[in-house]
Coordinates of C-alpha atoms in Angstrom, one line a residue:
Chain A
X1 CA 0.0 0.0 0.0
X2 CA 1.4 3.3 -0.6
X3 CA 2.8 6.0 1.6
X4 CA 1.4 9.6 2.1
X5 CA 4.7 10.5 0.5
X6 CA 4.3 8.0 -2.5
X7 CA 1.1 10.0 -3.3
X8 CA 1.4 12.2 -5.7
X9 CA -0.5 15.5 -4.3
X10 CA -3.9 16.2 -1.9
X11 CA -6.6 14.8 -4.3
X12 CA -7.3 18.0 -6.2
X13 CA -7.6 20.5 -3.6
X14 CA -4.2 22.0 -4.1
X15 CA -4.3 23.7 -0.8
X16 CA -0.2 24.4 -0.8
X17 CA -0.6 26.2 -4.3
X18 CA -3.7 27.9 -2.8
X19 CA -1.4 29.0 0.2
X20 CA 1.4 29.9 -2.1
X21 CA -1.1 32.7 -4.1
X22 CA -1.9 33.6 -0.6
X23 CA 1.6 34.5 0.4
X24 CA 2.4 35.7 -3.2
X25 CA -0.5 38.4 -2.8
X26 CA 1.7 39.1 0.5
X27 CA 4.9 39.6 -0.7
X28 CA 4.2 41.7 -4.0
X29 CA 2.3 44.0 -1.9
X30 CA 5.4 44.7 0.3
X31 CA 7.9 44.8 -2.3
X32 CA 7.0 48.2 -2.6
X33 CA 7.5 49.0 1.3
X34 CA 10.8 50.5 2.5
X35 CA 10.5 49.2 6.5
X36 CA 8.3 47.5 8.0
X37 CA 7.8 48.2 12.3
X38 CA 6.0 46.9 14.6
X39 CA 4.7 48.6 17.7
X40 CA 3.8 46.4 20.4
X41 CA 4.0 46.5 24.0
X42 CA 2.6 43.2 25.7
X43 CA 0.2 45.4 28.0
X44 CA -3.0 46.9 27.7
X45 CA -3.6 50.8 28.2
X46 CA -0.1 51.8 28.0
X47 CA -0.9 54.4 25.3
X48 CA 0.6 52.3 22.7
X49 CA -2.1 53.3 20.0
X50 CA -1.6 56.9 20.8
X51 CA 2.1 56.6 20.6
X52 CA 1.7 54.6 17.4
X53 CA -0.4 57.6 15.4
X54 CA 1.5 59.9 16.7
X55 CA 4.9 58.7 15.1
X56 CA 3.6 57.7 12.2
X57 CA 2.0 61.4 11.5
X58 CA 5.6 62.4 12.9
X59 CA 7.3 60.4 10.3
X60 CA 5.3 61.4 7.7
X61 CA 5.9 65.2 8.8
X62 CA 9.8 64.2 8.5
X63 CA 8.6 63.6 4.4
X64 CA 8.0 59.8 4.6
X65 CA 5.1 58.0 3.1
X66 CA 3.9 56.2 5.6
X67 CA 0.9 53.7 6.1
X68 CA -0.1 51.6 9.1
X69 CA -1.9 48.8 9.8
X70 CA -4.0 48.5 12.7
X71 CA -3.5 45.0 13.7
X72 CA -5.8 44.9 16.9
X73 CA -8.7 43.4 14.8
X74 CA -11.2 43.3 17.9
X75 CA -10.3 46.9 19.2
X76 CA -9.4 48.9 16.3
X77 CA -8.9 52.5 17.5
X78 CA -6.7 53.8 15.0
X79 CA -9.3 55.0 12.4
X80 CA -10.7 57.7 15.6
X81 CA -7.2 58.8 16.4
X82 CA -6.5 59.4 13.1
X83 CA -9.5 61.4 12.1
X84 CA -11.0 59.1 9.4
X85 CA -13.6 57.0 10.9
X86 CA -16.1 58.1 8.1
X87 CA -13.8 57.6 5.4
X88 CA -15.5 55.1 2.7
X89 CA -13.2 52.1 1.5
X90 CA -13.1 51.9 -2.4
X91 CA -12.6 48.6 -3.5
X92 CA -10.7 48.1 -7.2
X93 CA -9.0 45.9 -8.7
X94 CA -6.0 46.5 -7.6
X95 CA -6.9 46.4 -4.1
X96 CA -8.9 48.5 -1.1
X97 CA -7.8 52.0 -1.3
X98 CA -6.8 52.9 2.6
X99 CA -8.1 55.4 4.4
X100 CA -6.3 59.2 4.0
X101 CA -5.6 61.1 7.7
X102 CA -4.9 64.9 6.9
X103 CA -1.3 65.0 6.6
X104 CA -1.4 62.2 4.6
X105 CA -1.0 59.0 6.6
X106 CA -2.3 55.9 5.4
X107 CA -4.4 54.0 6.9
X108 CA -6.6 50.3 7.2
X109 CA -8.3 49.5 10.2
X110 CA -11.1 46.9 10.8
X111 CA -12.8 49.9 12.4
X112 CA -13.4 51.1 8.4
X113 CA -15.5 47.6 8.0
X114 CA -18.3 47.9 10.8
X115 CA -20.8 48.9 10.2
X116 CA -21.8 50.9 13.6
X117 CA -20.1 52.2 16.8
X118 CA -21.4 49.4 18.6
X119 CA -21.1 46.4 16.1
X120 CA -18.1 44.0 17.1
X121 CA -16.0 42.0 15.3
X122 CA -18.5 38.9 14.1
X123 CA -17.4 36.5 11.4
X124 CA -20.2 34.1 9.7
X125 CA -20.1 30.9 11.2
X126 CA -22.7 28.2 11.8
X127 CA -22.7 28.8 15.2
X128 CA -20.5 31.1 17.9
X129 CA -20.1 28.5 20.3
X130 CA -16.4 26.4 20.3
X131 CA -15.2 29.7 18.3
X132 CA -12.3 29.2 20.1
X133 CA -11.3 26.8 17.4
X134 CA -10.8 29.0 14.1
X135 CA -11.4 32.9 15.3
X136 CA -7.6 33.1 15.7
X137 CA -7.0 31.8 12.1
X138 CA -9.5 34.1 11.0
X139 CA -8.2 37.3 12.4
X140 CA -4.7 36.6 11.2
X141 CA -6.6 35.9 7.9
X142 CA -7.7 39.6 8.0
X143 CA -4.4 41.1 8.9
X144 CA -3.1 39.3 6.1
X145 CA -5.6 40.9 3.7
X146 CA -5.1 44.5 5.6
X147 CA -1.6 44.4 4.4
X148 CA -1.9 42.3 1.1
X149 CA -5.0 43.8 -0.5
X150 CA -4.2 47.5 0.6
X151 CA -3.3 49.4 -2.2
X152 CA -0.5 51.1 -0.3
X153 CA 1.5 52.5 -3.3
X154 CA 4.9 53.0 -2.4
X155 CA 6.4 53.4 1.3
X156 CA 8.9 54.6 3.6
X157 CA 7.2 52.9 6.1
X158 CA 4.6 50.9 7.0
X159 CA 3.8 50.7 10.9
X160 CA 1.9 47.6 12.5
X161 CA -0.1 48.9 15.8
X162 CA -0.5 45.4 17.3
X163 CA -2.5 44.5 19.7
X164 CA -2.4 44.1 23.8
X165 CA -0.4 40.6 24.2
X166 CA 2.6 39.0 22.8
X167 CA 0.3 36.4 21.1
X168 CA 0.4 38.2 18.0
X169 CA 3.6 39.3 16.7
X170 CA 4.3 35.9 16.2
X171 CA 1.8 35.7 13.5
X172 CA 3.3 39.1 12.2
X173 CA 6.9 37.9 12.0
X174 CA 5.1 35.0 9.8
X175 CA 3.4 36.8 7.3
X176 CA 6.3 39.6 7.2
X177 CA 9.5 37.3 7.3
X178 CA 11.7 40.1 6.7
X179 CA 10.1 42.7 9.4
X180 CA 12.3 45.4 9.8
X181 CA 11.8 45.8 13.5
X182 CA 10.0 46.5 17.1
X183 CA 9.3 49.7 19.2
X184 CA 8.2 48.4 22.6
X185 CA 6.0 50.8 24.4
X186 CA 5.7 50.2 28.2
X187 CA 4.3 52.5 31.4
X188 CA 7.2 53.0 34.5
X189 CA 4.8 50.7 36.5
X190 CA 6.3 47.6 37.7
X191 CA 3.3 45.9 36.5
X192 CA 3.8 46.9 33.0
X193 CA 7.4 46.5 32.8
X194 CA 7.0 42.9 34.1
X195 CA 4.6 42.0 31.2
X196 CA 6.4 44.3 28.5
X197 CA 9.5 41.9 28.9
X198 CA 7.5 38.6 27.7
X199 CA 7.0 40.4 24.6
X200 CA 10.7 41.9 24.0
X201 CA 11.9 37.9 25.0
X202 CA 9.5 36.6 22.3
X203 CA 10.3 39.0 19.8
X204 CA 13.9 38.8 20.6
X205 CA 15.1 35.5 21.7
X206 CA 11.9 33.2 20.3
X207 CA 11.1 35.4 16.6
X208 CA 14.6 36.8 16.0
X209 CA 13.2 40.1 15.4
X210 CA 15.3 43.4 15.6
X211 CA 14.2 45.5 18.8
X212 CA 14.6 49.0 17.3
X213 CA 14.0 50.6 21.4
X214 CA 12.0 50.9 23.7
X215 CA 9.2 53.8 24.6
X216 CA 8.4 54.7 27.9
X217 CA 5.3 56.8 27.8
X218 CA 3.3 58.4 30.8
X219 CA 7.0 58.6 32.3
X220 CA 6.0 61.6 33.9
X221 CA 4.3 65.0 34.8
X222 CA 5.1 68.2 33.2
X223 CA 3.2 71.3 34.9
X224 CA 1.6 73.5 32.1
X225 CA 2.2 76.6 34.4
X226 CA 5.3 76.3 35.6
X227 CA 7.5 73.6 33.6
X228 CA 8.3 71.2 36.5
X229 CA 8.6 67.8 36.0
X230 CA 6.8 65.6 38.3
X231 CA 7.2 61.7 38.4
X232 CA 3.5 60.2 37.6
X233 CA 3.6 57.4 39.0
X234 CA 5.5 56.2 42.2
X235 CA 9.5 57.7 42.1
X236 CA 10.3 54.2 43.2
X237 CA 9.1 52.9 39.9
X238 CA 11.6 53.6 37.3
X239 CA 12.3 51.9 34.0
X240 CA 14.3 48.7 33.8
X241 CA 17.9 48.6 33.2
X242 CA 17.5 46.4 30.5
X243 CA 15.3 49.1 29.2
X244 CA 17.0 51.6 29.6
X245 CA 20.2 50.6 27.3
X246 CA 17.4 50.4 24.6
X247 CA 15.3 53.8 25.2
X248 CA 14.3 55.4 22.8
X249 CA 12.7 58.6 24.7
X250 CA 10.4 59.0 27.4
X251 CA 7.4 60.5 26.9
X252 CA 5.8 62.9 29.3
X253 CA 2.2 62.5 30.4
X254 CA -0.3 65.4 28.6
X255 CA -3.6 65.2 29.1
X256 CA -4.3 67.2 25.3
X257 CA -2.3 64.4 24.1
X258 CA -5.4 62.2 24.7
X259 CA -7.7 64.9 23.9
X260 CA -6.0 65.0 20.4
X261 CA -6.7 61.2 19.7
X262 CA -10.2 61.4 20.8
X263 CA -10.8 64.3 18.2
X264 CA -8.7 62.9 15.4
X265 CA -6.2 65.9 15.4
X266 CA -2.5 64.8 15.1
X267 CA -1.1 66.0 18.9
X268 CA 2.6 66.5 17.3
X269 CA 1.4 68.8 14.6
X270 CA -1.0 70.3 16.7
X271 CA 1.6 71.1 19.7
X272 CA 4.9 70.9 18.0
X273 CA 7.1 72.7 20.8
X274 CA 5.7 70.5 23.9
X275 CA 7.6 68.1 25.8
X276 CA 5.7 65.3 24.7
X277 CA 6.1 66.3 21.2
X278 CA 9.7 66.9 21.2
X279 CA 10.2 63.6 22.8
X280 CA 8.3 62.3 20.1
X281 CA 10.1 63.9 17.3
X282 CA 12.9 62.6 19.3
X283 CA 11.8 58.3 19.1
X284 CA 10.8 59.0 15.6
X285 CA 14.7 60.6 14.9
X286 CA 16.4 57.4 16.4
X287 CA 13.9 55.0 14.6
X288 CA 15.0 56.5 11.2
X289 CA 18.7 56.2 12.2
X290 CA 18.4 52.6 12.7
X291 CA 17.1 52.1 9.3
X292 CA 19.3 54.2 8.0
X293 CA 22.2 52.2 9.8
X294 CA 20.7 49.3 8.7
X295 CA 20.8 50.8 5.3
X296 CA 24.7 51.8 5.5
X297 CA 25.5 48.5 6.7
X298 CA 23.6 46.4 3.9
X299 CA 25.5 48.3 1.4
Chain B
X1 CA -5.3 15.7 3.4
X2 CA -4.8 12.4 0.6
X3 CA -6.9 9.6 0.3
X4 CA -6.1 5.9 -1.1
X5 CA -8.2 3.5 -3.1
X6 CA -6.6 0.2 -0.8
X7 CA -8.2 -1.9 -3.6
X8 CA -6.3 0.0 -6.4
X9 CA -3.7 1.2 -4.6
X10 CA -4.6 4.6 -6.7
X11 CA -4.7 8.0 -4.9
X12 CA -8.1 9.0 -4.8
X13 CA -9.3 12.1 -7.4
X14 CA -11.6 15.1 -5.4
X15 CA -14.5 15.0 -7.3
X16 CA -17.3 17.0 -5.6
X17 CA -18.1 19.4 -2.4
X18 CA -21.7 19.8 -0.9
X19 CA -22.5 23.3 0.4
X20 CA -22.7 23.1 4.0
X21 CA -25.6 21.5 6.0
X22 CA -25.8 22.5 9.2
X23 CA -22.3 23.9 9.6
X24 CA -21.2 21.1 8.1
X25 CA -19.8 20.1 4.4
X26 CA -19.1 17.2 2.4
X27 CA -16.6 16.3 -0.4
X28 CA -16.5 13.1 -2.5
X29 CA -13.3 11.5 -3.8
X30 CA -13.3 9.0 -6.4
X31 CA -10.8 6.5 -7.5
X32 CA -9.5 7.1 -11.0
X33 CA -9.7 3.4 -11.9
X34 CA -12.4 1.2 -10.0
X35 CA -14.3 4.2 -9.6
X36 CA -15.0 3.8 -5.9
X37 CA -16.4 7.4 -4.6
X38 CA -16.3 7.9 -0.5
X39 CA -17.5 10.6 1.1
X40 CA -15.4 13.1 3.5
X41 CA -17.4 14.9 6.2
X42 CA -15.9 17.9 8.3
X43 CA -17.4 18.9 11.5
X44 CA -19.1 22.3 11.3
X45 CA -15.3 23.1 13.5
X46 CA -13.6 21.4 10.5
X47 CA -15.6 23.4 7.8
X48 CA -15.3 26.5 9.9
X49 CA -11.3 26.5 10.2
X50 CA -11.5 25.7 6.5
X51 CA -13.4 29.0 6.0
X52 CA -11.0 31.0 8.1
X53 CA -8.0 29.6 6.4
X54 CA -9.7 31.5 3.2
X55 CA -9.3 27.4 1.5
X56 CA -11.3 25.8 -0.8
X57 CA -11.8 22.1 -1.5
X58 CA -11.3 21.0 -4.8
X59 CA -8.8 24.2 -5.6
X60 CA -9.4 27.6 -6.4
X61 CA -8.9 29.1 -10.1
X62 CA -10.6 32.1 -9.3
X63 CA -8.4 35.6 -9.0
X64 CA -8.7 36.6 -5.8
X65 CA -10.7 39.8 -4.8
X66 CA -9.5 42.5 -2.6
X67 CA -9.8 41.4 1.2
X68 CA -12.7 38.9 0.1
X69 CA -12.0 36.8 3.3
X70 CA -12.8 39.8 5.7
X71 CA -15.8 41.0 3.4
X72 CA -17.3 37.6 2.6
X73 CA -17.2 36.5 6.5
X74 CA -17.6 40.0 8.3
X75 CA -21.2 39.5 9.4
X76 CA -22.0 43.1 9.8
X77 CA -20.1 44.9 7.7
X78 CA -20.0 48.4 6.4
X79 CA -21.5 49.7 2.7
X80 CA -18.5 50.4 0.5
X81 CA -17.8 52.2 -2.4
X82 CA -17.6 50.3 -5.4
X83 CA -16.2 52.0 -9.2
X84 CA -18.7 51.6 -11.8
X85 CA -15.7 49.9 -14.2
X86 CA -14.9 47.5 -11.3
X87 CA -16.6 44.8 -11.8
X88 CA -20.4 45.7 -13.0
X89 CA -21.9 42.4 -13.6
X90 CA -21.2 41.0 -10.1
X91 CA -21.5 44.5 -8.4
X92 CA -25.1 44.3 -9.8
X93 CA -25.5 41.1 -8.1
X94 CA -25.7 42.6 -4.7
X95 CA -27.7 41.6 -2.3
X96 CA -30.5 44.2 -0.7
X97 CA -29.0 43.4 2.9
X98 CA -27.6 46.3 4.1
X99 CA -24.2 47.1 4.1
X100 CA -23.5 43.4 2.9
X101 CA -20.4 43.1 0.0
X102 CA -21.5 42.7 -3.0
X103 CA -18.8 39.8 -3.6
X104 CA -20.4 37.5 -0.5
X105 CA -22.7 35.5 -3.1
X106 CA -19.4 34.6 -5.3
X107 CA -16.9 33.9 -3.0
X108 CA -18.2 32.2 -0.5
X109 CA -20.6 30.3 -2.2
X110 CA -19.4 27.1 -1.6
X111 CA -19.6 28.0 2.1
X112 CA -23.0 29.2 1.9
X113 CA -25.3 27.0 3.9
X114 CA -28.5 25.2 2.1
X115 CA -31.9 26.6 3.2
X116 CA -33.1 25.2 6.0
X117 CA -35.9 23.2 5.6
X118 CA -39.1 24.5 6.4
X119 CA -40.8 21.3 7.8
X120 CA -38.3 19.5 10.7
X121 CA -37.1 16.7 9.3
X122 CA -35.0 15.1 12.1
X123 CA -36.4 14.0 15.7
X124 CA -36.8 16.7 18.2
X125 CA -34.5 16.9 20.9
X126 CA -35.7 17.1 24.8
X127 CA -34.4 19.6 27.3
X128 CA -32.6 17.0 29.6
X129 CA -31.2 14.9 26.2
X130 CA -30.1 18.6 25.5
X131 CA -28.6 19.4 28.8
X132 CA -26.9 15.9 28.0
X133 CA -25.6 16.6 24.6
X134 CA -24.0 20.1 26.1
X135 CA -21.5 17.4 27.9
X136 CA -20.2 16.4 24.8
X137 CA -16.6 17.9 24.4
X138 CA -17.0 20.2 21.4
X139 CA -14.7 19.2 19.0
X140 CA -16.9 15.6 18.8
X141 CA -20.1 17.2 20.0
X142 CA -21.6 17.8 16.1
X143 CA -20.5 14.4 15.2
X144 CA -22.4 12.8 18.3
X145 CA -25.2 14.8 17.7
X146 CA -26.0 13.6 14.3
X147 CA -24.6 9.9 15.1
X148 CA -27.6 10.1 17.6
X149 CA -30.0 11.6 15.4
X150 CA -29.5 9.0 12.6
X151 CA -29.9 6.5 15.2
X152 CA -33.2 7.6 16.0
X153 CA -34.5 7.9 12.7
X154 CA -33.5 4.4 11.8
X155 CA -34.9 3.3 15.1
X156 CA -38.2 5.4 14.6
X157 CA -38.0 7.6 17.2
X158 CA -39.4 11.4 17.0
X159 CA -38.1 12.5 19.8
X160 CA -34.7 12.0 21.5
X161 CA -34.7 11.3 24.9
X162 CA -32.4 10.3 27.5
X163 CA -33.3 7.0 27.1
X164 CA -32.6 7.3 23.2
X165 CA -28.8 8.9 24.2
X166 CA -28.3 5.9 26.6
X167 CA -29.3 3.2 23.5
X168 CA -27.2 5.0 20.6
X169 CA -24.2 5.6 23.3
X170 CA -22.9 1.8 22.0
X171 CA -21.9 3.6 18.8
X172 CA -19.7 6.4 20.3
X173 CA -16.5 6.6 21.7
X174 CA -17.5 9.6 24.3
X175 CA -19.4 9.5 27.2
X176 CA -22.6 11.7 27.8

């Protein structure tokens, strides 16, 4: 009787040329990419959306073309912080036509798919129960297509705003085999520090991935009246050492920082001479240099 | 996924796919030389990862449309923009469900389910054969279910009961 090997393929299906067109789709789309980053941070509510807007409108003042993909599929909030939550997807041949912030940021976000405020992420399926089994494979289906079937044009840089967890840059480093790197953004809390480093140990011992630095926002209290820093959290809380070595800024707390990405307005074009801003300006500086070094060194 | 004709000692040809009933979908194979056909049956799980791997049995010569996985599967989706020059003879195709892609109806046809049938054809279950069935680990739980439900029709049962559950449990590795 023959072996599985001794046949010759899977009866007709052809499901490995059908995942080969999948990752083809894939690849030609990013040929025309520059850098790929992804900004992650392991924890929940460390501003890491916020951060992630904010450089890629800071980027894209520095003359970039930049587009990002907002990989939290269940809690998209890039499309509000960005300004373009009305913004109409046109679909043509050659892809889905991403949404345009003002300054002229791409963008895709699952949030330009629902259909109301209050509709959640629901895929057809026979039934909800034991979803368990294929949602994953779904959503990493859909992040697949954000960055495949986006007509992106050509990029400097195309940012990935992943979601809370380190569950899912694994699936990133798999569809984007060459990913140019990670910004890690964390909160001085001991808390968040503790679960930031499962992520920077998967991405960098387990995935292999370059850790461009780290971003430690909410790091602490500037006084609008009178300029004086205060910390924000306990003083006894201060970043990591293995942290530190990789900083790439610290980003004060500013409370029109969040009023910026509830309104859509870009903060950094908006307030261009605060703290936050500068510091800001500052990340998105040494993130270019390491490209550019990268650059240098490939040559 | 290969299959073997033991008799011929052929690999097995795909030769059709069902749409799914009941979550759940079947695919014949057919041996090239004897002509044997068996049928494959996947779980409504099976079917389900098979849709969220954006897959289809049989292969798949169609181009593929932009984000059609998300837009085919997205159960409430958004109303999009669509260019007249795209793709007018499917656009007109749409359905009038609101905010529904106009692409659903092609690309995931062979994922739509059949209507259901408007008369129940199968026994009815009772609330404690229900509770029971709930028991079932998941992954086997649709498999159970319809391993009991054929056993009732062939035994001429209308109803399934507990009693019913505890007479078809011979056939199945699980306990409920």
């Amino acid at each position: 009787m023959k072996s599985y090997k001794e046949l010759p393929n899977d009866a007709g299906s052809n499901i490995i040329g059908q995942v080969t067109a999948q990752a083809d789709r894939l690849q030609k789309r990013l040929a025309s990419v520059k850098h790929t980053v992804a900004i992650m941070s392991g924890k929940g509510g460390v501003g890491k959306s916020a951060i992630a807007a904010n450089l890629a409108v800071a980027l894209t003042l520095r003359g970039n073309t930049v587009g990002v993909v907002d990989a939290d599929i269940n809690g998209p909030t890039l499309a509000k912080m960005m300004g373009v939550r009305n913004a109409t997807l046109e679909y043509t041949p050659a892809g889905v036509k991403p949404a345009v912030a003002g300054l002229g940021t791409k963008l895709i976000s699952m949030d330009l798919l629902l259909a109301e405020d209050d509709t959640p992420v629901l895929w057809n399926a026979h039934t909800q129960k034991d979803a368990f089994t294929w949602r994953s494979t779904m959503e990493v289906g859909a992040l697949r297509e954000f960055i495949a079937d986006t007509v992106w044009g050509e990029l400097d840089y195309l940012l990935l705003d992943l979601p809370p967890g380190s569950d899912r840059l694994p699936n990133v480093a798999e569809l984007i085999p060459n990913l140019g790197g990670v910004v890690v953004v964390t909160i001085p809390s001991e808390v968040s520090q503790l679960v930031v480093k499962k992520s920077v140990t998967m991405a960098r011992d387990v995935l292999k991935v370059p850790i461009i630095g780290v971003v430690e926002n909410m790091a602490f209290y500037v006084c609008q009246h009178c300029g004086e820093e205060e910390p924000l959290f306990s003083a006894d809380e201060t970043l990591d050492d293995a942290f530190q070595q990789v900083l790439l800024g610290s980003i004060p707390f500013d409370p029109r920082l969040a009023r910026c990405s509830d309104t859509g307005i870009p903060y950094i074009d908006e307030y261009p001479d605060t703290p936050a801003s500068k510091a800001l300006i500052q990340v998105t500086e040494k993130i270019q240099n390491f490209f550019d070094e990268k650059t240098q060194r490939s040559l | 996924m290969k299959f073997l004709c033991t008799d011929c000692d052929t690999a097995m040809k795909f030769k059709d796919v069902t749409r799914p009933e009941q979550g759940s979908v079947t695919a014949l194979f057919e041996c090239p030389d004897c002509f044997t056909e068996i049928a494959m049956y996947l779980n409504p799980s099976e079917t389900q990862m098979l849709k969220s791997l954006d897959l289809k049995l049989g292969g798949n010569n169609e181009a593929a449309q932009p984000m059609q996985l998300v837009r085919s599967q997205l159960e409430t989706a958004k109303g999009e923009s669509m260019p007249n020059e795209f793709s007018p003879e499917i656009a007109s195709s749409e359905t009038t469900e609101g905010g529904k892609c106009p692409f659903t109806g092609v690309i995931s046809e062979a994922f739509q389910e059949e209507p259901e049938p408007t008369e129940p054809t199968g026994p009815v279950w009772s609330a404690e054969a229900l509770e029971r069935l709930e028991r079932i680990p998941a992954f086997v739980r649709p498999m159970a279910k319809m391993g009991i439900e054929s056993f009732a029709k062939e035994n001429g049962h209308d109803e399934i009961t507990g009693a019913i559950m505890d007479a078809a449990r011979g056939n199945f590795p699980a306990q409920f």
